[in-house]
Coordinates of C-alpha atoms and ligand atoms in Angstrom, one line a residue:
M817 CA 0.0 0.3 -0.2
Q818 CA 0.9 4.0 -0.6
K819 CA 3.1 5.1 2.2
I820 CA 1.0 8.9 3.0
R821 CA 2.1 11.6 5.3
N822 CA -0.9 13.3 6.7
I823 CA 0.2 17.2 7.5
A824 CA -2.0 20.7 8.0
I825 CA -0.1 23.5 8.1
I826 CA -1.3 26.2 10.5
A827 CA 0.2 29.5 12.0
H828 CA -1.0 32.9 12.9
V829 CA -2.5 35.1 9.9
D830 CA -0.3 35.9 7.0
H831 CA 3.1 34.1 8.7
G832 CA 3.2 32.4 5.2
K833 CA 1.4 29.6 5.1
T834 CA -0.2 29.1 2.0
T835 CA 2.9 30.8 0.0
L836 CA 4.7 28.0 1.1
V837 CA 2.0 25.5 0.2
D838 CA 2.9 27.0 -3.3
K839 CA 6.3 26.6 -3.0
I840 CA 5.8 23.0 -2.1
L841 CA 3.6 22.0 -4.5
H842 CA 6.1 24.5 -7.4
Q843 CA 9.0 22.0 -6.7
T844 CA 7.4 18.7 -6.6
N845 CA 7.1 19.6 -9.7
L846 CA 3.0 19.6 -10.2
F847 CA 3.3 22.1 -13.5
R848 CA 4.1 21.4 -17.0
D849 CA 6.0 24.2 -18.2
N850 CA 3.5 25.3 -20.5
Q851 CA 0.7 25.4 -17.8
A852 CA 0.2 28.9 -16.3
T853 CA 0.9 29.6 -12.6
G854 CA 0.6 32.3 -10.4
D855 CA 1.4 33.4 -7.4
L856 CA -1.0 32.2 -4.5
I857 CA -2.7 29.4 -6.8
L858 CA -4.1 27.9 -3.6
D859 CA -6.0 31.1 -2.4
S860 CA -8.2 30.6 -5.7
N861 CA -11.8 32.4 -5.4
D862 CA -11.7 36.3 -5.6
L863 CA -12.2 38.3 -2.4
E864 CA -9.1 35.8 -1.2
R865 CA -6.8 36.9 -3.9
E866 CA -7.3 40.7 -3.3
R867 CA -7.1 40.4 0.2
G868 CA -4.2 38.2 0.5
I869 CA -6.1 35.9 2.9
T870 CA -7.1 32.5 3.5
I871 CA -11.2 31.9 4.3
V872 CA -11.2 28.3 4.3
S873 CA -9.0 25.6 4.7
K874 CA -7.5 23.6 0.9
N875 CA -6.5 20.2 0.1
V876 CA -3.8 19.5 -1.5
S877 CA -1.7 16.1 -2.5
V878 CA 2.0 16.0 -3.6
N879 CA 4.5 13.1 -4.3
Y880 CA 7.7 13.3 -3.0
K881 CA 10.5 10.5 -3.0
G882 CA 7.1 7.4 -3.2
V883 CA 5.2 8.9 -0.3
K884 CA 1.8 11.0 -1.0
I885 CA 1.6 14.2 1.4
N886 CA -1.5 14.8 2.0
I887 CA -1.2 19.0 2.8
I888 CA -4.2 20.6 4.6
D889 CA -3.6 24.9 3.6
T890 CA -5.7 26.3 6.8
P891 CA -6.9 29.7 7.4
G892 CA -4.9 31.9 10.2
H893 CA -7.6 34.6 10.9
A894 CA -8.8 34.1 14.5
D895 CA -12.0 33.9 12.7
F896 CA -11.6 30.6 10.8
G897 CA -10.3 29.4 13.8
G898 CA -13.5 26.9 14.1
E899 CA -12.1 25.9 10.7
V900 CA -9.1 24.9 11.3
E901 CA -9.7 22.7 14.5
R902 CA -11.6 20.7 13.0
V903 CA -9.0 20.0 9.5
L904 CA -7.0 19.1 11.9
K905 CA -8.9 16.2 12.7
M906 CA -6.9 14.8 9.3
A907 CA -3.2 15.2 10.2
D908 CA -1.2 13.0 11.9
G909 CA 0.8 15.8 12.3
V910 CA 1.6 19.8 11.6
V911 CA 3.8 22.1 9.8
L912 CA 3.5 25.2 12.3
L913 CA 4.8 28.4 10.6
V914 CA 6.3 31.2 13.3
D915 CA 7.2 34.8 11.4
A916 CA 10.7 35.4 12.2
F917 CA 10.0 39.1 13.0
E918 CA 6.8 38.7 14.8
G919 CA 7.4 35.7 16.5
A920 CA 4.4 33.9 18.3
M921 CA 1.0 35.5 17.9
P922 CA -2.1 34.8 19.7
Q923 CA -3.1 32.2 16.8
T924 CA 0.3 30.9 17.1
R925 CA -0.8 29.8 20.8
F926 CA -4.4 28.5 20.0
V927 CA -3.6 26.3 16.4
T928 CA -0.6 25.5 18.6
Q929 CA -2.8 24.6 21.8
K930 CA -5.3 22.2 19.2
A931 CA -2.7 20.3 17.4
L932 CA -0.7 19.8 21.1
S933 CA -3.3 18.5 21.9
L934 CA -4.4 16.0 19.4
G935 CA -1.5 14.4 19.9
L936 CA 0.2 15.6 16.6
K937 CA 3.5 15.4 15.6
P938 CA 5.2 19.3 15.4
V939 CA 7.6 20.7 12.2
V940 CA 8.4 23.9 13.4
I941 CA 9.3 26.4 10.6
V942 CA 10.9 29.9 11.4
N943 CA 9.7 31.5 8.6
K944 CA 10.6 35.2 7.1
V945 CA 14.4 34.9 7.8
D946 CA 14.9 36.9 5.2
K947 CA 12.9 40.2 6.3
E948 CA 15.2 43.1 8.3
N949 CA 15.5 43.4 12.0
C950 CA 13.7 39.3 12.0
R951 CA 15.4 37.6 15.3
P952 CA 15.1 34.3 14.8
E953 CA 16.6 32.4 17.7
E954 CA 14.5 34.3 19.8
V955 CA 12.0 33.6 18.3
Y956 CA 12.8 29.6 18.6
E957 CA 12.9 30.3 21.7
S958 CA 9.9 31.8 22.6
I959 CA 8.1 28.7 20.4
F960 CA 9.8 26.4 22.3
E961 CA 8.5 27.9 25.5
L962 CA 5.3 28.1 23.9
F963 CA 5.4 24.4 23.7
F964 CA 6.6 24.0 27.4
N965 CA 3.9 25.9 28.4
L966 CA 0.9 24.3 26.0
E967 CA 2.3 21.1 28.1
A968 CA 3.3 19.0 24.9
T969 CA 4.8 15.8 25.7
E970 CA 8.2 14.3 25.7
D971 CA 7.9 14.2 21.9
Q972 CA 6.7 17.0 21.2
L973 CA 8.9 19.0 22.1
D974 CA 11.7 17.2 20.7
F975 CA 10.4 19.7 17.6
P976 CA 12.6 20.1 14.8
V977 CA 13.3 23.0 13.6
L978 CA 14.4 25.1 10.2
Y979 CA 14.7 28.2 9.0
G980 CA 14.1 30.3 6.2
S981 CA 11.9 31.7 3.3
S982 CA 8.9 30.8 1.4
K983 CA 8.7 34.2 -0.2
Q984 CA 11.9 32.5 -1.4
G985 CA 11.3 29.4 -1.4
W986 CA 14.6 27.6 0.9
M987 CA 14.4 26.0 4.1
N988 CA 17.4 25.2 6.0
H989 CA 18.0 24.4 9.7
D990 CA 20.1 27.3 9.5
W991 CA 19.0 30.1 9.1
K992 CA 22.0 31.8 8.1
V993 CA 22.9 29.3 5.3
Q994 CA 20.5 29.9 2.6
T995 CA 19.8 26.6 0.3
E996 CA 18.6 26.5 -3.2
D997 CA 15.0 25.3 -1.7
I998 CA 12.9 23.9 0.2
T999 CA 14.0 19.9 0.0
P1000 CA 15.2 19.9 3.7
L1001 CA 11.9 20.9 4.8
L1002 CA 10.1 17.8 2.8
D1003 CA 12.5 15.6 3.8
T1004 CA 12.0 16.4 7.6
I1005 CA 8.2 16.2 6.9
L1006 CA 9.6 12.4 5.9
E1007 CA 11.6 12.5 8.7
H1008 CA 9.6 13.0 11.6
I1009 CA 6.2 13.0 10.7
P1010 CA 4.4 9.1 10.7
A1011 CA 3.5 7.9 8.4
A1012 CA -0.9 7.8 7.4
P1013 CA -1.7 4.5 9.7
S1014 CA -3.7 2.1 8.6
F1015 CA -7.0 0.4 10.3
D1016 CA -8.7 -3.4 9.2
G1017 CA -11.7 -3.1 9.9
T1018 CA -15.5 -2.0 9.0
L1019 CA -15.5 1.6 7.3
Q1020 CA -15.3 4.7 9.4
M1021 CA -15.0 8.3 8.1
Q1022 CA -16.0 11.4 9.5
I1023 CA -16.8 13.9 7.2
T1024 CA -14.9 16.9 9.0
S1025 CA -14.8 19.6 5.7
L1026 CA -16.4 20.5 2.8
D1027 CA -16.4 21.8 -0.8
Y1028 CA -19.4 22.3 -2.9
S1029 CA -19.6 22.4 -6.1
S1030 CA -22.7 23.8 -8.7
F1031 CA -23.4 20.3 -10.3
V1032 CA -23.2 17.9 -7.2
G1033 CA -23.9 20.2 -4.6
R1034 CA -22.0 19.6 -1.6
I1035 CA -19.0 17.4 -1.2
A1036 CA -18.4 15.2 1.7
I1037 CA -14.5 15.6 2.7
G1038 CA -12.9 13.3 5.6
R1039 CA -10.0 11.0 6.3
V1040 CA -11.0 7.3 6.1
A1041 CA -10.2 6.0 9.8
R1042 CA -10.8 2.4 9.1
G1043 CA -11.6 0.4 6.4
L1044 CA -12.5 1.1 3.4
I1045 CA -15.0 3.0 1.5
K1046 CA -15.3 1.7 -1.8
E1047 CA -17.5 3.7 -5.0
N1048 CA -21.5 2.6 -4.9
Q1049 CA -20.8 0.4 -1.5
P1050 CA -24.2 1.2 0.7
V1051 CA -23.8 3.1 3.9
S1052 CA -24.3 4.8 7.0
L1053 CA -24.5 7.6 8.0
V1054 CA -24.1 8.4 11.6
K1055 CA -25.7 12.2 12.9
R1056 CA -23.9 14.2 15.8
D1057 CA -27.4 12.6 17.6
G1058 CA -26.7 9.0 17.4
T1059 CA -29.6 8.7 14.4
I1060 CA -28.7 6.7 11.5
Q1061 CA -29.6 7.5 7.8
K1062 CA -28.8 4.6 5.0
S1063 CA -26.7 6.3 1.8
R1064 CA -24.1 5.4 -0.9
I1065 CA -21.7 6.6 -2.0
K1066 CA -21.8 7.9 -5.5
E1067 CA -18.6 9.4 -6.9
L1068 CA -15.1 8.9 -4.4
Y1069 CA -12.3 11.2 -5.6
T1070 CA -8.7 11.5 -3.5
F1071 CA -6.6 15.3 -3.7
E1072 CA -4.0 15.0 -6.8
G1073 CA -1.6 18.1 -7.0
L1074 CA -4.4 20.9 -6.8
G1075 CA -7.4 18.9 -8.4
K1076 CA -9.1 15.9 -7.0
I1077 CA -9.1 12.4 -9.1
R1078 CA -12.0 10.5 -10.0
V1079 CA -10.9 6.4 -8.0
Q1080 CA -12.8 3.2 -7.4
E1081 CA -12.1 2.7 -3.5
V1082 CA -9.6 4.8 -1.0
A1083 CA -7.8 2.4 2.3
S1084 CA -7.5 4.1 6.1
G1085 CA -5.1 6.2 6.3
D1086 CA -5.9 8.7 3.2
I1087 CA -8.0 12.1 3.0
C1088 CA -11.2 11.6 0.1
A1089 CA -13.5 13.7 -0.8
V1090 CA -17.2 11.6 -1.4
V1091 CA -20.3 12.6 -3.6
G1092 CA -24.0 10.7 -3.3
I1093 CA -24.0 11.4 1.1
D1094 CA -28.1 13.7 1.2
G1095 CA -28.4 15.5 4.3
F1096 CA -24.7 15.3 6.1
D1097 CA -23.5 17.6 8.5
I1098 CA -19.5 18.4 9.9
G1099 CA -18.9 15.9 12.0
D1100 CA -21.2 13.6 10.7
T1101 CA -19.2 9.3 10.6
I1102 CA -19.9 7.6 7.7
A1103 CA -20.0 4.2 8.5
D1104 CA -20.6 0.3 7.9
F1105 CA -23.9 -0.2 6.2
E1106 CA -24.7 -3.3 8.7
K1107 CA -23.1 -2.7 12.0
P1108 CA -22.5 1.1 11.9
E1109 CA -19.8 2.3 14.5
Q1110 CA -19.8 6.3 15.2
L1111 CA -16.5 8.8 15.6
E1112 CA -16.4 10.2 18.6
V1113 CA -18.4 14.1 17.9
I1114 CA -15.9 17.3 17.1
K1115 CA -18.0 20.0 18.4
I1116 CA -18.6 23.1 16.0
D1117 CA -17.5 26.8 17.2
E1118 CA -20.2 28.9 18.1
P1119 CA -20.9 31.8 17.0
T1120 CA -18.8 35.2 19.0
M1121 CA -21.2 37.6 16.6
N1122 CA -24.7 38.6 15.3
M1123 CA -25.4 41.5 13.1
L1124 CA -29.4 41.9 11.5
F1125 CA -28.6 41.7 7.9
T1126 CA -31.8 43.9 6.6
I1127 CA -33.7 44.6 2.3
N1128 CA -32.3 48.1 1.5
N1129 CA -35.1 50.5 1.9
S1130 CA -32.7 53.5 1.2
P1131 CA -34.7 55.7 -1.4
M1132 CA -31.6 54.6 -3.6
F1133 CA -32.3 50.6 -3.1
G1134 CA -33.0 48.9 -6.5
K1135 CA -30.7 51.6 -8.5
E1136 CA -27.1 49.4 -9.1
G1137 CA -28.5 45.2 -7.9
K1138 CA -30.2 42.9 -9.1
F1139 CA -31.8 40.9 -6.1
V1140 CA -33.6 43.7 -3.7
T1141 CA -36.2 42.1 -2.3
S1142 CA -36.7 39.6 0.9
Q1143 CA -37.4 36.7 -0.9
R1144 CA -34.0 36.7 -3.1
L1145 CA -31.8 37.9 0.7
R1146 CA -33.8 35.4 2.4
E1147 CA -32.8 32.5 -0.3
R1148 CA -29.2 33.6 -0.5
L1149 CA -28.5 33.9 3.6
Y1150 CA -30.7 29.9 3.9
K1151 CA -27.7 28.6 1.1
E1152 CA -25.0 30.1 3.2
M1153 CA -25.6 27.5 5.7
E1154 CA -25.3 24.8 3.9
K1155 CA -21.4 25.9 3.0
N1156 CA -20.7 28.5 5.9
L1157 CA -21.1 26.0 8.5
A1158 CA -20.6 28.5 11.9
L1159 CA -22.5 31.3 10.4
K1160 CA -26.6 30.6 11.8
V1161 CA -29.3 32.9 10.8
I1162 CA -32.4 33.5 12.7
E1163 CA -35.4 35.4 11.3
T1164 CA -36.6 38.2 13.3
E1165 CA -39.9 39.3 13.4
S1166 CA -40.0 41.4 10.0
P1167 CA -39.8 39.5 6.8
D1168 CA -37.5 42.1 5.6
S1169 CA -34.5 41.3 8.4
Y1170 CA -32.8 38.6 9.6
L1171 CA -30.0 38.2 12.4
V1172 CA -27.2 36.6 11.0
Y1173 CA -25.0 35.0 13.6
G1174 CA -20.6 34.0 12.7
R1175 CA -17.3 34.2 14.8
G1176 CA -16.4 37.7 14.1
I1177 CA -16.2 40.9 11.5
L1178 CA -14.1 39.2 9.4
H1179 CA -16.1 36.9 8.5
L1180 CA -19.6 37.7 8.1
S1181 CA -17.7 41.0 6.1
V1182 CA -16.5 38.0 3.3
L1183 CA -20.0 37.8 3.2
I1184 CA -21.8 40.6 2.7
E1185 CA -18.8 41.0 0.5
T1186 CA -19.8 38.4 -2.0
M1187 CA -23.1 38.8 -1.6
R1188 CA -23.0 42.2 -3.6
R1189 CA -20.7 41.1 -5.8
E1190 CA -23.6 38.6 -6.9
G1191 CA -25.7 41.5 -7.7
Y1192 CA -27.4 41.8 -4.5
E1193 CA -28.0 45.2 -2.5
L1194 CA -29.0 45.2 1.0
Q1195 CA -28.3 46.6 4.5
V1196 CA -26.2 45.5 7.8
G1197 CA -26.4 46.9 10.9
Q1198 CA -23.8 47.5 14.0
P1199 CA -22.2 43.8 14.9
Q1200 CA -23.1 42.9 17.9
V1201 CA -20.9 40.6 20.1
I1202 CA -22.9 37.6 21.7
I1203 CA -24.4 38.4 26.0
K1204 CA -24.8 35.1 27.4
E1205 CA -25.6 34.6 31.1
I1206 CA -24.4 32.0 32.9
D1207 CA -24.5 30.3 36.9
G1208 CA -27.2 33.8 36.8
A1209 CA -24.2 36.4 35.9
K1210 CA -24.5 38.6 32.9
C1211 CA -21.4 36.9 30.8
E1212 CA -19.9 38.8 27.4
P1213 CA -16.8 37.2 25.6
I1214 CA -13.3 39.0 26.7
E1215 CA -10.7 38.6 23.9
I1216 CA -6.7 38.6 24.4
L1217 CA -5.7 41.7 22.5
I1218 CA -1.7 41.8 21.4
V1219 CA -0.5 45.3 20.4
D1220 CA 2.7 46.2 18.9
V1221 CA 4.0 49.6 18.4
P1222 CA 7.0 51.9 18.6
A1223 CA 7.5 52.9 22.4
E1224 CA 6.9 56.5 21.8
V1225 CA 3.1 56.0 20.7
S1226 CA 2.8 52.8 23.3
G1227 CA 1.1 55.6 25.8
K1228 CA -1.9 56.5 23.4
V1229 CA -2.8 52.5 23.3
I1230 CA -3.0 51.7 26.9
E1231 CA -4.9 54.8 26.6
L1232 CA -7.4 53.4 23.9
V1233 CA -7.7 50.2 25.7
T1234 CA -7.9 51.1 29.2
Q1235 CA -10.7 53.7 28.1
R1236 CA -12.5 49.9 26.8
K1237 CA -11.7 48.5 29.6
G1238 CA -8.7 46.7 28.9
E1239 CA -6.3 45.2 30.8
L1240 CA -3.0 45.2 29.9
L1241 CA -1.2 42.2 31.2
V1242 CA 2.2 43.1 29.4
M1243 CA 4.7 45.3 27.8
E1244 CA 8.0 44.1 27.2
P1245 CA 10.3 45.6 24.4
K1246 CA 10.6 43.5 20.5
G1247 CA 12.8 44.2 17.9
D1248 CA 12.9 47.8 18.0
L1249 CA 8.8 47.8 19.3
Q1250 CA 7.1 47.8 22.1
H1251 CA 4.8 44.7 23.0
L1252 CA 1.7 45.5 24.6
E1253 CA -0.7 42.1 25.7
F1254 CA -4.1 42.9 27.2
E1255 CA -7.0 41.6 28.1
I1256 CA -10.5 43.0 27.1
P1257 CA -13.8 42.3 26.3
A1258 CA -14.8 41.2 22.5
R1259 CA -17.2 45.0 22.6
G1260 CA -14.2 47.1 23.4
I1261 CA -12.7 45.7 20.2
I1262 CA -14.9 46.5 18.4
G1263 CA -14.4 50.5 16.6
L1264 CA -10.3 50.2 18.4
R1265 CA -8.5 49.6 15.5
N1266 CA -9.5 52.7 13.3
N1267 CA -8.6 54.2 16.6
V1268 CA -5.4 52.9 17.4
L1269 CA -4.0 53.0 13.5
T1270 CA -5.0 57.0 13.8
A1271 CA -3.4 57.0 17.4
T1272 CA 0.5 55.6 15.4
A1273 CA 0.2 56.7 11.6
G1274 CA -0.7 53.8 11.1
E1275 CA 2.1 52.1 12.7
A1276 CA 0.3 49.4 15.2
I1277 CA 0.3 45.6 14.6
M1278 CA -3.1 44.2 16.6
A1279 CA -4.5 41.4 17.0
H1280 CA -6.7 39.8 19.2
R1281 CA -8.2 36.9 20.0
F1282 CA -10.9 34.8 21.5
K1283 CA -9.8 33.9 25.6
S1284 CA -13.2 33.1 27.9
Y1285 CA -16.1 34.1 28.4
E1286 CA -16.5 35.6 32.2
P1287 CA -18.8 38.8 33.8
W1288 CA -19.4 41.3 32.3
K1289 CA -17.0 44.0 32.5
G1290 CA -20.1 47.2 32.5
N1291 CA -20.7 49.9 30.2
I1292 CA -17.7 51.1 27.2
P1293 CA -18.5 54.0 25.8
G1294 CA -18.7 54.2 22.0
R1295 CA -18.0 55.7 19.1
L1296 CA -15.9 59.4 20.8
N1297 CA -17.7 61.3 17.6
G1298 CA -21.1 62.0 16.2
V1299 CA -21.4 62.2 12.9
L1300 CA -22.7 65.0 10.0
V1301 CA -26.1 64.1 8.9
S1302 CA -27.1 64.5 5.6
M1303 CA -30.5 66.9 6.3
E1304 CA -31.1 66.6 2.5
K1305 CA -31.4 65.0 -0.8
G1306 CA -29.6 66.2 -3.9
S1307 CA -25.9 65.9 -5.3
T1308 CA -23.1 67.7 -2.4
T1309 CA -21.8 70.6 -3.8
A1310 CA -18.0 72.0 -3.3
Y1311 CA -19.0 75.1 -1.8
S1312 CA -21.2 73.5 1.1
I1313 CA -18.4 71.2 1.6
D1314 CA -16.5 73.8 2.1
K1315 CA -17.9 75.4 4.3
L1316 CA -18.9 73.0 6.9
Q1317 CA -15.1 71.6 7.2
D1318 CA -14.6 73.1 9.7
R1319 CA -17.2 70.9 11.6
G1320 CA -15.9 67.6 10.9
R1321 CA -14.1 65.6 8.1
F1322 CA -15.9 64.1 5.1
F1323 CA -16.6 60.5 3.6
I1324 CA -18.5 62.0 0.5
E1325 CA -16.8 64.1 -2.7
P1326 CA -19.1 67.3 -4.2
G1327 CA -21.0 66.2 -6.9
V1328 CA -22.1 63.0 -4.9
E1329 CA -25.9 61.8 -5.3
V1330 CA -27.2 61.4 -1.1
Y1331 CA -30.3 61.4 0.7
E1332 CA -31.6 62.8 4.1
G1333 CA -30.2 60.7 6.9
Q1334 CA -28.0 59.9 4.6
I1335 CA -24.0 60.1 7.0
M1336 CA -21.9 63.0 5.0
G1337 CA -18.9 62.5 7.7
E1338 CA -17.3 63.0 11.6
H1339 CA -18.8 65.6 13.8
I1340 CA -15.8 67.0 15.4
R1341 CA -18.4 67.1 18.6
D1342 CA -19.4 63.7 20.5
N1343 CA -23.0 64.6 18.8
D1344 CA -24.9 64.6 15.4
L1345 CA -25.3 67.5 13.5
V1346 CA -27.5 68.2 10.7
V1347 CA -25.8 69.5 8.5
N1348 CA -26.8 70.6 4.2
V1349 CA -24.5 69.7 2.6
V1350 CA -26.3 69.8 -1.3
K1351 CA -26.8 74.2 -1.2
G1352 CA -24.7 77.0 -3.2
K1353 CA -22.9 76.7 -6.5
A1354 CA -24.3 73.7 -8.1
L1355 CA -23.4 71.7 -10.8
T1356 CA -21.6 73.9 -12.4
N1357 CA -17.9 73.4 -11.1
M1358 CA -18.5 69.9 -10.0
R1359 CA -15.6 68.1 -9.6
A1360 CA -13.8 70.1 -11.8
S1361 CA -10.4 70.0 -10.1
G1362 CA -8.5 73.1 -9.3
T1363 CA -11.0 75.1 -9.1
D1364 CA -10.8 77.1 -5.6
D1365 CA -13.2 75.7 -3.9
N1366 CA -12.5 71.7 -5.4
A1367 CA -8.3 72.8 -4.1
R1368 CA -9.4 73.4 -0.4
I1369 CA -11.4 70.8 0.0
A1370 CA -9.5 67.3 2.6
T1371 CA -9.7 64.1 0.7
A1372 CA -13.1 62.4 1.6
I1373 CA -12.5 60.0 4.3
K1374 CA -13.2 56.1 2.4
F1375 CA -14.0 53.2 4.5
S1376 CA -13.4 49.2 4.1
L1377 CA -16.6 47.8 4.3
E1378 CA -14.9 46.5 7.7
E1379 CA -13.6 49.7 9.0
A1380 CA -17.9 50.8 8.2
M1381 CA -18.7 47.4 10.3
E1382 CA -16.0 48.8 13.4
Y1383 CA -18.1 52.3 13.0
I1384 CA -21.6 52.4 12.8
Q1385 CA -23.6 53.1 15.8
A1386 CA -26.7 50.6 17.0
D1387 CA -29.6 53.7 16.0
E1388 CA -27.2 53.5 12.3
Y1389 CA -26.4 50.8 9.1
I1390 CA -25.0 50.5 6.2
E1391 CA -26.2 50.2 3.2
I1392 CA -24.5 48.0 0.3
T1393 CA -24.9 47.4 -3.3
P1394 CA -23.2 46.2 -5.7
K1395 CA -21.1 49.6 -6.6
S1396 CA -21.7 51.9 -3.4
M1397 CA -21.5 51.6 0.4
R1398 CA -22.8 54.3 2.4
L1399 CA -23.5 55.4 5.4
R1400 CA -27.1 55.8 7.3
K1401 CA -29.3 56.6 9.7
I1402 CA -32.1 54.3 9.8
Y1403 CA -34.4 56.7 10.6
L1404 CA -33.4 59.3 7.7
S1405 CA -35.8 61.9 9.0
E1406 CA -34.4 64.2 11.9
N1407 CA -38.2 63.6 13.3
E1408 CA -38.6 60.3 13.6
R1409 CA -34.8 60.3 14.9
K1410 CA -35.6 62.5 18.2
I1411 CA -38.9 60.0 18.5
N1412 CA -37.4 57.1 18.3
A1413 CA -34.0 57.9 20.3
K1414 CA -34.6 55.6 22.8
K1415 CA -34.6 52.7 21.0
F1416 CA -30.5 52.5 21.1
I1417 CA -29.6 53.6 24.4
N1418 CA -26.0 52.6 24.3
Q1419 CA -26.0 48.8 26.8
Ligands
LIG469 N1 9.4 38.8 3.6 C1 9.1 37.3 3.8 N2 7.5 37.8 3.3 C2 6.4 36.5 3.2 C3 7.2 35.2 3.1 N3 6.0 34.2 3.3 C4 5.2 35.0 2.7 N4 5.1 36.2 2.8 C5 5.0 37.5 2.9 O1 3.4 37.4 3.4 C6 2.0 37.1 3.0 C7 1.4 36.7 3.8 O2 1.2 35.2 3.3 P1 0.4 34.3 3.1 O3 1.3 33.2 2.5 O4 -0.5 34.8 2.4 O5 0.4 34.1 4.7 P2 -0.5 32.9 5.4 O6 -0.1 32.6 6.3 O7 -1.1 31.9 4.0 O8 -2.1 34.0 5.8 P3 -3.2 33.4 5.9 O9 -3.8 32.2 5.3 O10 -4.4 34.5 5.6 O11 -3.3 33.3 7.3 C8 2.7 37.7 1.5 O12 2.6 39.0 1.2 C9 3.7 36.7 1.1 O13 4.4 37.2 0.4 C10 8.6 35.1 3.5 O14 9.6 33.9 3.9 N5 9.4 36.3 3.3
LIG470 MG1 -3.2 31.7 3.5

């Protein structure tokens, strides 16, 4: 039987996992010479490419020295941590990458802990040693310490370490000696990661991941734990609660290179994709038809945040999108739940609105961004963290927050975090930066990034990760500034914006169509201010660059979707269409806002 190694590549966000997997694919000669191969072929969907992050884990497979190496590239962002935990079930070993400058970050700790507790054998890579100011030896020491603190076994503590640069495509045991390629890593994998064991007996395969195809629908992915799985085989699907559904395997695939190949059967130890099982969920076991035996159920991460998704009812609705009705919105959200495991959709009293539960700002923003690209118009409300009652006490999620900043501005960061009920736990030098560690309510992190980046001129590196639910920490001030709200519908003029510049900073330029109740900018004071931005010398000189009015106007601030999600308050919405993103008040007229003000008093 073929020798197999199953490994997962794990790390904090951006430490170079996908770049490494890419290089492994290239070096094991997966590509014919005439095949065009861009960079990061694995980050295959549009959003992944644009943002340069991995959103869903992916299986690939290469052959090296006669051994099949199944590799799982995992996402590093904390919102997708649950996914990493699940796919680790397919692996016997992990390759842990750590950035040679940044060192162990919150997500490094999380994924390492999961891998160690599953008994997986680690190989450590101190990556990015090509970076200036990197500190590979210190980082190695800190990883050892981390393993020790996480109660690694003797065997796990004896991990092999490699240094190198995924980007430049080399790895070596000595970081000062650059090699030609990553063969030292591949050899280390063969030597140190145990071969996938093969167990005889009746079939057991746990579904740990899924793929989606518009032809066949949902595809179950997992590792065959015991026995053989065959095309056309009748099987039992053992659900989470132990109930059994009879089913049949239609098609069977193993991974090869970037793709899949159809096979007749797969033996235990290998990872495969199964078509034909209806109504499965992650964690279900595909088992023997006659004598099904369940594998231990995998827990799925609970959502930590929710957001109201509602149809676009702004005065500009329907101008840019193809799908605008509540019927469409509903269908789309329910379809998403089939493949987006950590996502939950709950109906509200209104047929136009749904509460969507997810794992964080990024998790939810990826969905919104995907929908807008598909042609949807929608509005979303302020993200809310999920409060729980534990032993009769009101509890909220607390996170560990790490900020690395230049020492001169660390005071400002501490002040901002403390205002939001953060508590400073660690402060120590890290290279030429100051390394700060806090505990802070998840509520306090929403909106913090904008402020920290402003206060540090964009120099801060921030990362956070859920720690635990703890008793409610009390009131946290919301946004410090009020907003400028448009009084009227019309086209903005340079004249009026110019006149209002001492009142705040604008989010829109002259010559833009706006409506009453739309948010135009940030007020310098803490209350909202209704402004007229459409009066004056309209139309004539709009957008005519070089005219006096235009020249004096400060550049409009443009938020990304995530920034906007962190910016808005409870009485505001973000309106999203395929072409535009607008911030608005939920109640558009000043009168309605006054009447309804009580609804939005800060929790
Ligand atoms: N200087 C340097 N940059 C690197 C190296 N490896 C990766 N990068 C860069 O780091 C960034 C992130 O790389 P990715 O491979 O996408 O990181 P990732 O770990 O897959 O990130 P997520 O999937 O989002 O968690 C990219 O801009 C890479 O070009 C390296 O060895 N040296
Ligand atoms: Mg990646």
